[in-house]
Coordinates of N, CA and C in Angstrom, one line a residue:
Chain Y
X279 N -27.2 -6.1 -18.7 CA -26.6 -6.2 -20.0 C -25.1 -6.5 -19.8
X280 N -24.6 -7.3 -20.8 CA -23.2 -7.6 -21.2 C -22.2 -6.5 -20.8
X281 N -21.1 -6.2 -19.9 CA -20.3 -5.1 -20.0 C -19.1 -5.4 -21.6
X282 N -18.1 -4.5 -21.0 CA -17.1 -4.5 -22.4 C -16.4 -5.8 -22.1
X283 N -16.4 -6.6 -22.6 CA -15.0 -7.6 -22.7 C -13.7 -7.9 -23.6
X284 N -13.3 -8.2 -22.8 CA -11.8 -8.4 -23.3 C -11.1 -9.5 -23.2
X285 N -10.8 -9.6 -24.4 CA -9.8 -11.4 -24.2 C -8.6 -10.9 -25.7
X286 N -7.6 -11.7 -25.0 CA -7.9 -12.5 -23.3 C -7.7 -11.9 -22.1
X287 N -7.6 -12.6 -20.7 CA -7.2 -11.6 -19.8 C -6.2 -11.8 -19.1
X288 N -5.1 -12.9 -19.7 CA -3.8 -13.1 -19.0 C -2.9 -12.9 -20.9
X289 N -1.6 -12.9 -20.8 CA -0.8 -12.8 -21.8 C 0.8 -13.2 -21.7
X290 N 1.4 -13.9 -22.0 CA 2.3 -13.6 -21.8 C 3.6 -14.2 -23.4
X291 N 4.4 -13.0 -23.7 CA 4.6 -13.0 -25.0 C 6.5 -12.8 -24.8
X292 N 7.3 -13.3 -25.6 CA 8.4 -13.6 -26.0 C 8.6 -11.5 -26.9
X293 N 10.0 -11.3 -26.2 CA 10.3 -10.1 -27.1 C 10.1 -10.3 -28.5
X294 N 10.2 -9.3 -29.2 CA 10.1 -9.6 -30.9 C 8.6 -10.0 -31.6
X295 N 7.4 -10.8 -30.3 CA 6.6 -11.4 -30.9 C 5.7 -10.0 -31.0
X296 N 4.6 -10.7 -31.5 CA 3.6 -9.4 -31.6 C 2.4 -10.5 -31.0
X297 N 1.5 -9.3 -30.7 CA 0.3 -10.0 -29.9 C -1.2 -8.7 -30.3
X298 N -2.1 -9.5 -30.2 CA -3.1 -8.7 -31.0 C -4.6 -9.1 -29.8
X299 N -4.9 -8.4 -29.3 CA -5.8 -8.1 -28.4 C -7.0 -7.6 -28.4
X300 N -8.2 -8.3 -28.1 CA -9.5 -8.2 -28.4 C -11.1 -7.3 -27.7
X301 N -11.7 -6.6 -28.3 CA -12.7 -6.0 -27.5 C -14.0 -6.0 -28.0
X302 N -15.4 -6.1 -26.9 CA -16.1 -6.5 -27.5 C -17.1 -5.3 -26.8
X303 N -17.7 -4.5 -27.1 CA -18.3 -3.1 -26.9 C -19.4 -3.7 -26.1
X304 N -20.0 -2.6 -25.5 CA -21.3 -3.1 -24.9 C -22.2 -3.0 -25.8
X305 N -23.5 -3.6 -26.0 CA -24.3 -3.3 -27.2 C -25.1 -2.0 -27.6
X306 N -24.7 -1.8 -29.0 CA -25.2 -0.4 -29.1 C -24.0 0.5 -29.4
X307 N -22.9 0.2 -28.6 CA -21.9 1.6 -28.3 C -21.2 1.1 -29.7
X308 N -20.6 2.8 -30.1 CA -19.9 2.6 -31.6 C -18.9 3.5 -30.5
X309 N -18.4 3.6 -30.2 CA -16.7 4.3 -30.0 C -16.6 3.3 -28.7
X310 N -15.0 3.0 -29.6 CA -14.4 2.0 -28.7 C -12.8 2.9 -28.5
X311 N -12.2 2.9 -27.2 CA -10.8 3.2 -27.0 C -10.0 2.5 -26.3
X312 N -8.8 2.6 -25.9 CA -7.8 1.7 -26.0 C -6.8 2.6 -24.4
X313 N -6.2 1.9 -23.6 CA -5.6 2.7 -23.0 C -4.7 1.9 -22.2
X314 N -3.2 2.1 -21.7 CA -2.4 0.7 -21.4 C -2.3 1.9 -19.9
X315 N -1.6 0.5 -19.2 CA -1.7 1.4 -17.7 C -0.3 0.5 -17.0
X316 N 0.6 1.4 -17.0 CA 1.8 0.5 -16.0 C 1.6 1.4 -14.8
X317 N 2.9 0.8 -14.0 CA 3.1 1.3 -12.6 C 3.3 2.5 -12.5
X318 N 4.4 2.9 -13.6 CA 5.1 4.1 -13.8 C 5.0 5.3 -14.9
X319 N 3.7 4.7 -15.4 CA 3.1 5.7 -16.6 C 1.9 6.0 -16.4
X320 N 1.6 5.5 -15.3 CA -0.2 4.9 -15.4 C -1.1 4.6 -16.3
X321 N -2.4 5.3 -16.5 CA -3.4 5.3 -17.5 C -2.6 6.2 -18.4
X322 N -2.3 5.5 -20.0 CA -2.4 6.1 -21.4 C -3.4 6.0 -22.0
X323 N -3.7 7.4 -23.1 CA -4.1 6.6 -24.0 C -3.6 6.5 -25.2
X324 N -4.2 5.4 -25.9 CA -3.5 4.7 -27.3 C -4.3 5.5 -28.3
X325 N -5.8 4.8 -28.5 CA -6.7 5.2 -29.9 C -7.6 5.1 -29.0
X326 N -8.4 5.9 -30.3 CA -10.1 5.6 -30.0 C -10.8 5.2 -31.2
X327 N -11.8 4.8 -31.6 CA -12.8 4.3 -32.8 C -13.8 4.9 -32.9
X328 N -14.7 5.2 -33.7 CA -15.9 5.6 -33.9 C -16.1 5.1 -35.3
X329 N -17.3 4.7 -35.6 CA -17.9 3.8 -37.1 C -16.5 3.7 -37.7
X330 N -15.7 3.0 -37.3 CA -14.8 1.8 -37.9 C -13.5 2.6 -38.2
X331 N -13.7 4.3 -37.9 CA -12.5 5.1 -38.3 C -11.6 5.1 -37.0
X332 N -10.1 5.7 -37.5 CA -9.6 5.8 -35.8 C -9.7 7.7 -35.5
X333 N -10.1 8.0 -34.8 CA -10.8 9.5 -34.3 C -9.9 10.1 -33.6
X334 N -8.7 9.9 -32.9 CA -7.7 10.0 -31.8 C -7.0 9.2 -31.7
X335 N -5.4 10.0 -32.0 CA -4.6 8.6 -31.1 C -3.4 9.0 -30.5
X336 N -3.2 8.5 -29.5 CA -2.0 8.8 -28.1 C -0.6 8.8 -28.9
X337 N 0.5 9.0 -28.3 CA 1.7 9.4 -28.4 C 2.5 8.0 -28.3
X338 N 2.0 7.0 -29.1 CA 2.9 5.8 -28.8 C 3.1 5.3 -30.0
X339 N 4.4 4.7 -30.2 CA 5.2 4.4 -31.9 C 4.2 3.9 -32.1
X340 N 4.3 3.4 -33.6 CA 4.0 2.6 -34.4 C 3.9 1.8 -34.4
X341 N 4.4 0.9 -33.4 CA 4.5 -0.9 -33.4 C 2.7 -1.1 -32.9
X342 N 2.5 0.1 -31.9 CA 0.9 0.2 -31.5 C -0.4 0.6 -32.9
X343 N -1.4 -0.9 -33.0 CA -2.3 -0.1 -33.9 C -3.6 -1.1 -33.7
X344 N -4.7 -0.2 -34.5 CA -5.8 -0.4 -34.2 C -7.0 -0.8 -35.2
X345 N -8.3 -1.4 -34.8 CA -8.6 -1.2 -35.9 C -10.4 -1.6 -35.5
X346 N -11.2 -0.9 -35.7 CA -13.0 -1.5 -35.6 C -13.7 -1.8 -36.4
X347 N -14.2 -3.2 -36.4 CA -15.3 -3.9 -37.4 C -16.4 -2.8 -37.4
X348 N -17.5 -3.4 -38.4 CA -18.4 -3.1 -38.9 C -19.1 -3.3 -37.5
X349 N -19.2 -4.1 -36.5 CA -20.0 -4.2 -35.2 C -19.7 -3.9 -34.2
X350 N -18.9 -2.6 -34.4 CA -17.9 -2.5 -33.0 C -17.1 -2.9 -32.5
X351 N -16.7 -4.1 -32.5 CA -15.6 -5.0 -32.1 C -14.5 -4.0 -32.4
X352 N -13.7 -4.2 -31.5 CA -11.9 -3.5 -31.8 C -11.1 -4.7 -31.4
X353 N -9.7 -4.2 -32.3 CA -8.6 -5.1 -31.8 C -7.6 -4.2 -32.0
X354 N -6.7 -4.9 -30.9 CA -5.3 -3.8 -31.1 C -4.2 -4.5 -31.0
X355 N -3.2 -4.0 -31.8 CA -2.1 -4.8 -32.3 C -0.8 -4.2 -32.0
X356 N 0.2 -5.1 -31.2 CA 1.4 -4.6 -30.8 C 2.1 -5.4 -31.8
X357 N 3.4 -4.6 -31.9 CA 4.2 -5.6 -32.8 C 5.7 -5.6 -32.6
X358 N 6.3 -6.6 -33.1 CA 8.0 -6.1 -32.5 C 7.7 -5.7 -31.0
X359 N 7.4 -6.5 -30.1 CA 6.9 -6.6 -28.6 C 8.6 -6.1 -27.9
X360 N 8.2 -5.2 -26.8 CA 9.5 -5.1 -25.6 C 9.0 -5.4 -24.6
X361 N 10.3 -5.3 -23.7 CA 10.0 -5.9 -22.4 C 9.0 -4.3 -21.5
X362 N 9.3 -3.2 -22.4 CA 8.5 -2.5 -22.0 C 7.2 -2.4 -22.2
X363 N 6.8 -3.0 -23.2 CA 5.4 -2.9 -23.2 C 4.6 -3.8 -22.1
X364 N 5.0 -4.5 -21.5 CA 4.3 -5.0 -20.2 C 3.6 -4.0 -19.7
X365 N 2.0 -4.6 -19.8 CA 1.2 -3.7 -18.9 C -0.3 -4.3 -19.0
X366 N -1.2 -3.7 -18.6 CA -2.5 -4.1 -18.1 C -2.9 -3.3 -19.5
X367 N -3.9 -3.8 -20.7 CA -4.5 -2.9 -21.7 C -6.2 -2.9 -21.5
X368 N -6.4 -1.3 -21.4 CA -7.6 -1.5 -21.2 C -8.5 -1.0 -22.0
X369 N -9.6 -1.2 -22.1 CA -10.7 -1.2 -24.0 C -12.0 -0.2 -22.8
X370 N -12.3 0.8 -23.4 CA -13.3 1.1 -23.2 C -14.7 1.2 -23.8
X371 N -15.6 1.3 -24.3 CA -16.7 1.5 -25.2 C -17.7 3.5 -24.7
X372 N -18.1 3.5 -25.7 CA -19.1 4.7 -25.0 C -19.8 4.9 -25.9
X373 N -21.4 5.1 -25.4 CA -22.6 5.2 -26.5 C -22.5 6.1 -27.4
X374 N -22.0 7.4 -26.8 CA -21.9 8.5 -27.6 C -20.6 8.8 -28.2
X375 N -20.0 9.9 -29.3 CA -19.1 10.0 -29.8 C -18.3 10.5 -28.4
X376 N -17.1 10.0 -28.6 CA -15.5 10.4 -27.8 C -16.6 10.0 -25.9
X377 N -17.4 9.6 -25.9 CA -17.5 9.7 -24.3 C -18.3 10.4 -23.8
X378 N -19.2 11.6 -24.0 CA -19.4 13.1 -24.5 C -20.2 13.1 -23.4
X379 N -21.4 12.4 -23.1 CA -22.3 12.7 -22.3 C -22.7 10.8 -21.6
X380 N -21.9 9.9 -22.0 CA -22.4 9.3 -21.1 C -21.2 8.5 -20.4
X381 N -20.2 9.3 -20.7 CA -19.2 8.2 -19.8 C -18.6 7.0 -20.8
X382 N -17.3 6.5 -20.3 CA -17.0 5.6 -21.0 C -17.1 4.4 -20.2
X383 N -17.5 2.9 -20.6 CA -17.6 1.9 -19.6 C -16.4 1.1 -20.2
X384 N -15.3 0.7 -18.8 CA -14.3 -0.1 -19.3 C -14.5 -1.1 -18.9
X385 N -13.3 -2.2 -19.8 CA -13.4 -3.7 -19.5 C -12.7 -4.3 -18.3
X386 N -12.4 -5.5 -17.7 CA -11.3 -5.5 -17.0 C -10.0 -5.5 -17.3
X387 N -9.8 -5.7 -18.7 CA -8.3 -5.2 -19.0 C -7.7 -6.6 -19.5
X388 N -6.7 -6.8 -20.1 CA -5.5 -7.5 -20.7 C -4.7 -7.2 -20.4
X389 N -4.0 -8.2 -19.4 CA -2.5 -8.2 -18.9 C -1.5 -9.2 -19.6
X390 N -1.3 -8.2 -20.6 CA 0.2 -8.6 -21.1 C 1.7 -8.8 -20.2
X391 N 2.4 -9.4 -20.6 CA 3.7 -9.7 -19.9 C 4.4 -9.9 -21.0
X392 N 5.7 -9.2 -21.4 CA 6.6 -9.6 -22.0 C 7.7 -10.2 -21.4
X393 N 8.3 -11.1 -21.8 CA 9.4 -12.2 -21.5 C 10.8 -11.9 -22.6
Chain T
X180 N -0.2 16.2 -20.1 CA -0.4 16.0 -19.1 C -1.8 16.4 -18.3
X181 N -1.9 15.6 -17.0 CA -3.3 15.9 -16.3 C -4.0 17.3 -15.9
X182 N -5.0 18.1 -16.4 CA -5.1 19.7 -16.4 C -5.5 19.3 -14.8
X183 N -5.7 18.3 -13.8 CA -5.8 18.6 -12.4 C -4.5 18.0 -11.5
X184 N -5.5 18.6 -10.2 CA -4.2 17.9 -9.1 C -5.5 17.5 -8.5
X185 N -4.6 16.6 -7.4 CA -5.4 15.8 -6.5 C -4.8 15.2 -5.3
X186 N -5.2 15.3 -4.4 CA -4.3 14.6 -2.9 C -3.8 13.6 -3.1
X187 N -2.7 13.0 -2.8 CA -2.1 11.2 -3.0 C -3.4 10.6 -2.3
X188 N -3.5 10.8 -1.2 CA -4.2 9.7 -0.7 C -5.5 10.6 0.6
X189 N -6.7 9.3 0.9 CA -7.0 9.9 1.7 C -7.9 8.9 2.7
X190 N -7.9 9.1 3.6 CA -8.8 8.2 4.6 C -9.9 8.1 4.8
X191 N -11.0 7.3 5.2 CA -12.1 8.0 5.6 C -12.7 6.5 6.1
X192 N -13.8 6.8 7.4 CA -14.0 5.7 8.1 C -15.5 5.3 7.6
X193 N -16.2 3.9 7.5 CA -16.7 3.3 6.7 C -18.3 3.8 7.4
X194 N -19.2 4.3 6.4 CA -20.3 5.1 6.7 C -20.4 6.6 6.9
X195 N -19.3 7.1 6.9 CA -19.1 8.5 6.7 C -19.1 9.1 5.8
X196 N -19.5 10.0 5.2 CA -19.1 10.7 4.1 C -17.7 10.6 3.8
X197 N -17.5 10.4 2.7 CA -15.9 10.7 1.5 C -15.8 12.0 0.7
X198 N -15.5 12.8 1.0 CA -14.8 14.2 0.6 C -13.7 14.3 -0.6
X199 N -13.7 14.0 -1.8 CA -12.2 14.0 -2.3 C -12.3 15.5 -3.2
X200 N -11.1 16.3 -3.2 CA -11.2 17.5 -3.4 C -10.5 17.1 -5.1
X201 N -11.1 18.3 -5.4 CA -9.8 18.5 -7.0 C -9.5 19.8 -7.5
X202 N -8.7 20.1 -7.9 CA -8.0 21.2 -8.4 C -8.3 21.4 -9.9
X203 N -8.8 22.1 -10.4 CA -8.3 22.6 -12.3 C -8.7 24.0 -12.5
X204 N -7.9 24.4 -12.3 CA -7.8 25.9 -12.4 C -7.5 26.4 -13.6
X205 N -7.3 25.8 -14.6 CA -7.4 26.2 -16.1 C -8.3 25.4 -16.7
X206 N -9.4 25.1 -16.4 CA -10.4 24.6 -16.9 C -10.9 25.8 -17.8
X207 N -11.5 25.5 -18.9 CA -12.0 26.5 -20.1 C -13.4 26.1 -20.0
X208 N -14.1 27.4 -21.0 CA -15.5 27.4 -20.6 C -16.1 26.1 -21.1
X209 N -15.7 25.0 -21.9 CA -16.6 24.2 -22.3 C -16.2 22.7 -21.8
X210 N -15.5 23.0 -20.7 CA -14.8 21.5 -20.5 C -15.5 21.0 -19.4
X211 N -16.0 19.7 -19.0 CA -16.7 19.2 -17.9 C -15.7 18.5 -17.4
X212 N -16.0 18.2 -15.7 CA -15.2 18.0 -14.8 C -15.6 16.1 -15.0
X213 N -14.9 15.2 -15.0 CA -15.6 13.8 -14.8 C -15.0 13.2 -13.5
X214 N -15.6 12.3 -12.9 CA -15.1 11.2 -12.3 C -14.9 9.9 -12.6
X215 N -13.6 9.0 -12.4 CA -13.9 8.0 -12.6 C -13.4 7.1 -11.0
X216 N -13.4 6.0 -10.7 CA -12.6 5.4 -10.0 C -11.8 4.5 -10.5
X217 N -11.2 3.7 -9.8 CA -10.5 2.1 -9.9 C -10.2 1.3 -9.0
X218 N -11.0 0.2 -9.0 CA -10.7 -0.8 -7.6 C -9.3 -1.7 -8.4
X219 N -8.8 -2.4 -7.1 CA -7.8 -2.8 -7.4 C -7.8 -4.0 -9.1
X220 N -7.4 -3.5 -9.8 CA -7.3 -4.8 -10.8 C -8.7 -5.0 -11.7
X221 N -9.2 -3.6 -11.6 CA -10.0 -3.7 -12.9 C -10.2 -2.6 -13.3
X222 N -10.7 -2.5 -14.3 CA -11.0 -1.4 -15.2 C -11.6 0.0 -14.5
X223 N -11.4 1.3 -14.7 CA -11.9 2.4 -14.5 C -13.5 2.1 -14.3
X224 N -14.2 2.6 -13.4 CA -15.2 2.6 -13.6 C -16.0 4.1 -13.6
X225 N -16.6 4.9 -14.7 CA -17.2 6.3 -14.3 C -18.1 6.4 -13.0
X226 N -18.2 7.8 -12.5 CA -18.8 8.0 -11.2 C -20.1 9.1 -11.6
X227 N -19.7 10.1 -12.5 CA -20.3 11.1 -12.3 C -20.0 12.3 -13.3
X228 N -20.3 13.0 -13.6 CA -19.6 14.5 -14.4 C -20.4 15.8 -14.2
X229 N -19.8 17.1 -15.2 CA -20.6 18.2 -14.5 C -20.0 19.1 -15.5
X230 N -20.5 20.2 -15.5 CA -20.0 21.4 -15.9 C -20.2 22.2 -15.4
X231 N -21.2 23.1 -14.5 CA -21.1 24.0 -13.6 C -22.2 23.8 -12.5
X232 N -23.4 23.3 -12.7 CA -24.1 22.8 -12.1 C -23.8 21.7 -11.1
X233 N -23.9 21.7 -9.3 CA -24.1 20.7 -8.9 C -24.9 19.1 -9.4
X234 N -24.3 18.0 -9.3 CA -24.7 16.7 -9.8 C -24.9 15.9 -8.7
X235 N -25.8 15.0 -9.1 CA -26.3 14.3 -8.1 C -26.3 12.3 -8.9
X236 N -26.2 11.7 -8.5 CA -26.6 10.2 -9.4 C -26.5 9.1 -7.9
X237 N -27.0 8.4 -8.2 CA -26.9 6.6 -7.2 C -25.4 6.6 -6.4
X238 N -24.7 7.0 -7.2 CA -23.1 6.6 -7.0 C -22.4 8.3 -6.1
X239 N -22.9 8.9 -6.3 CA -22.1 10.1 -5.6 C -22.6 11.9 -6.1
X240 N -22.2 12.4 -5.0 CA -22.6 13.6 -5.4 C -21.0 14.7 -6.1
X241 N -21.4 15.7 -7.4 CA -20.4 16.3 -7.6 C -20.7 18.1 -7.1
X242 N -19.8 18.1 -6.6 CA -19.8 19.8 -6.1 C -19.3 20.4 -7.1
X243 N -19.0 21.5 -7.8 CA -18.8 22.5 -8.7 C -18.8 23.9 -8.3
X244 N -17.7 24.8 -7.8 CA -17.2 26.1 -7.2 C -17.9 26.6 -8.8
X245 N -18.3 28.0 -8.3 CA -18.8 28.7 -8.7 C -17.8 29.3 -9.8
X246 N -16.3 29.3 -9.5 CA -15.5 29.9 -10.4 C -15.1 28.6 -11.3
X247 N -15.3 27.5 -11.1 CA -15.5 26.2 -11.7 C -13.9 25.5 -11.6
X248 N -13.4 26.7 -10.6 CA -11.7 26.1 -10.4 C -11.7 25.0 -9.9
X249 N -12.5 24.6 -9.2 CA -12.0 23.4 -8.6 C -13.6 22.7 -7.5
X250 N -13.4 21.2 -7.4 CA -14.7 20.4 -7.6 C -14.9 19.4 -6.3
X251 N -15.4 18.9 -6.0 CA -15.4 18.4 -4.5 C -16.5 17.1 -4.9
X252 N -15.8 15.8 -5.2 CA -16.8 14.5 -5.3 C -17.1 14.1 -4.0
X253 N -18.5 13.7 -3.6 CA -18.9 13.2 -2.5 C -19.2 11.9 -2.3
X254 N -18.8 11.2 -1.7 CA -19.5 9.8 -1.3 C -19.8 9.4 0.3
X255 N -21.4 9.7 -0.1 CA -22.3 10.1 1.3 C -22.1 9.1 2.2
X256 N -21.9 7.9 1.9 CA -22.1 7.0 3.4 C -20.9 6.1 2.9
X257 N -19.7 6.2 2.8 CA -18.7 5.3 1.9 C -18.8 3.7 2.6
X258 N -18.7 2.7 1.9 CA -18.4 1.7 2.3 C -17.4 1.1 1.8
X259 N -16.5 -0.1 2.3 CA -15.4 -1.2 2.1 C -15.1 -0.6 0.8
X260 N -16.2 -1.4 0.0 CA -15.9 -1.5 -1.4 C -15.9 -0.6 -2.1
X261 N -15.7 1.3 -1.4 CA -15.7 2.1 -2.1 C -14.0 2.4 -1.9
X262 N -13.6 1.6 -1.8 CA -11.7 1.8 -1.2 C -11.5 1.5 -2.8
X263 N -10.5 2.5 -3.3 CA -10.3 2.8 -5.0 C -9.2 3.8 -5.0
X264 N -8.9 4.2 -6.3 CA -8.2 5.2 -7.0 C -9.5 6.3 -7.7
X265 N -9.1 7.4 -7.4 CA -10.2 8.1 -7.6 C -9.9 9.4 -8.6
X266 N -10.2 9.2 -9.8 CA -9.7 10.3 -11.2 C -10.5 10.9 -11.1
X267 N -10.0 12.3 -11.4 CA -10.6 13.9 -11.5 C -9.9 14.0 -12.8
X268 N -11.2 14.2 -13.7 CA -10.7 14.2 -15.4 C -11.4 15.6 -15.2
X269 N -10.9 16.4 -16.7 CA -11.1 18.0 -17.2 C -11.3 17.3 -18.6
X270 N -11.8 17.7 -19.1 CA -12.4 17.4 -20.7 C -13.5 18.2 -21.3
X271 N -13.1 18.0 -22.9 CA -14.3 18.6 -23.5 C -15.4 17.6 -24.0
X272 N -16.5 17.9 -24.1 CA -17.6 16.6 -24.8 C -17.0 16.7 -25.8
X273 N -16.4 17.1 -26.3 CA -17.2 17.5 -28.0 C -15.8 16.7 -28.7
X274 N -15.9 16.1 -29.7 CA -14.9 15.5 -30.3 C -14.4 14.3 -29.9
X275 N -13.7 13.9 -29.8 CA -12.9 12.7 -29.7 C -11.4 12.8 -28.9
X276 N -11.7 13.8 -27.8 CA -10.7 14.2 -26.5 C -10.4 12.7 -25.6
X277 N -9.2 12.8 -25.7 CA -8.8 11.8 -25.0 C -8.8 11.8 -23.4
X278 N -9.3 10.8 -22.4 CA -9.1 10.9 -21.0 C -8.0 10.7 -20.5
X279 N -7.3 12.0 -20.1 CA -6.1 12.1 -19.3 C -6.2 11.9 -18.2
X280 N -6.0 10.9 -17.9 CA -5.5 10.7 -16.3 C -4.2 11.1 -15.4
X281 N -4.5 11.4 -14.4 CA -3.4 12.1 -13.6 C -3.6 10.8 -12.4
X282 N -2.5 11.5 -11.4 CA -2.5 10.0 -10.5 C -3.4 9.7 -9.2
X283 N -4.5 10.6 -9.3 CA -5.8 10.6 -8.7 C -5.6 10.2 -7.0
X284 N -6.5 10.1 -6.4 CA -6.6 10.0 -5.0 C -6.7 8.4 -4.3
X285 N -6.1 8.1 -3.6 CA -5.8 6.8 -3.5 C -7.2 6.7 -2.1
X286 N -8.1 6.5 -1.9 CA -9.2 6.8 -1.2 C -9.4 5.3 0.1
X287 N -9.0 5.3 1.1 CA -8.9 3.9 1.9 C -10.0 3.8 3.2
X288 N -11.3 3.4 2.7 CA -12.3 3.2 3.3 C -11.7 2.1 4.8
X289 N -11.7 2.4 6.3 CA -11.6 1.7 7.2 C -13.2 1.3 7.9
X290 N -13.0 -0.3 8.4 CA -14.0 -0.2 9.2 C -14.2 1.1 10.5

């Protein structure tokens, strides 16, 4: 079966711009999360989704947000971009609510670059 | 922050057992221990989980101390492609708990 995908998987974005990033669940799974990973912060996490609500969400302003279709799909939206938000963004899916019992499967990730 | 610790790094020669230890000593009664890994440049991949009971699956075995302080993942015959970053998560099922990652075991399979 299809794993989680993510597009795109290269990025590269102008300070100030905003950039909006895509995820596509494995089939079946309703909780989708979100998690950015630099050199020096590692793995965060951002949000998570479940039936279209956001259920959880990480310690990062406001410029970070989120949001899931009716079919699981998620996107997530940076806005007013820095040069700090460079980083690898990674989308998880999981069959069950928050992860619970079966693990979350991630995508390869979205590598943003701000300029 | 990450409720474990874990070695920086660790060695281990290719067909041998892989040993990676973990620490959470304030683990609460309802929290399961998970694994995940990371090969270079892609996504976390899960390994395994547990709550007090030894685990067993295709991918690796999880050890679980009886005081549940702390956890011992096995990978029985490691090969190449088992060379990763190796996360020792503490979580609850229940809700919508975020996975904290800590900076896990840098694991370097040699021929």
């Amino acid at each position: 079966k299809a794993g989680v995908t993510q597009t795109p998987r290269y990025l590269i974005k102008t300070r100030g711009q905003q950039v909006t990033l895509s995820c596509s669940p494995i089939s079946g799974h309703r909780s989708v999360s979100w998690y950015q990973q630099t050199p020096g912060q590692g793995l965060q996490f951002l949000f998570e989704y479940f039936s279209e609500t956001q259920r959880n969400k990480g310690n990062f302003p406001g410029r970070f947000s989120g949001r899931q279709f009716s079919n699981s799909r998620s996107e997530m939206n940076v806005s007013t971009l820095e040069l700090g938000d460079s980083a690898l963004y990674l989308c998880a899916s999981s069959l069950g609510q928050g992860g619970a019992n079966y693990g979350y499967t991630f995508g390869s990730g979205t590598r943003l670059t701000v300029v | 922050d990450a409720k474990t610790t874990q070695p920086p790094s660790m060695d281990c020669a290719e067909g041998r057992a892989a040993n990676l230890p973990c620490n959470h000593s304030t683990i609460s009664g309802n929290e399961y221990v998970y694994w995940y890994r990371q090969i270079h440049s892609q996504g976390p991949q899960y390994i395994i989980h547990g709550l007090k009971n030894n685990e067993t699956n295709e991918m690796a075995s999880l050890i679980i101390t009886e005081d549940r302080k702390s956890s011992t993942l096995i990978l029985p015959h490691a090969t190449l492609r088992d060379t990763a970053v190796y996360y020792c998560i503490v979580r609850s099922p229940s809700g919508f708990q975020k996975l904290v990652f800590g900076t896990g075991t840098r694991l370097l399979v040699s021929p």
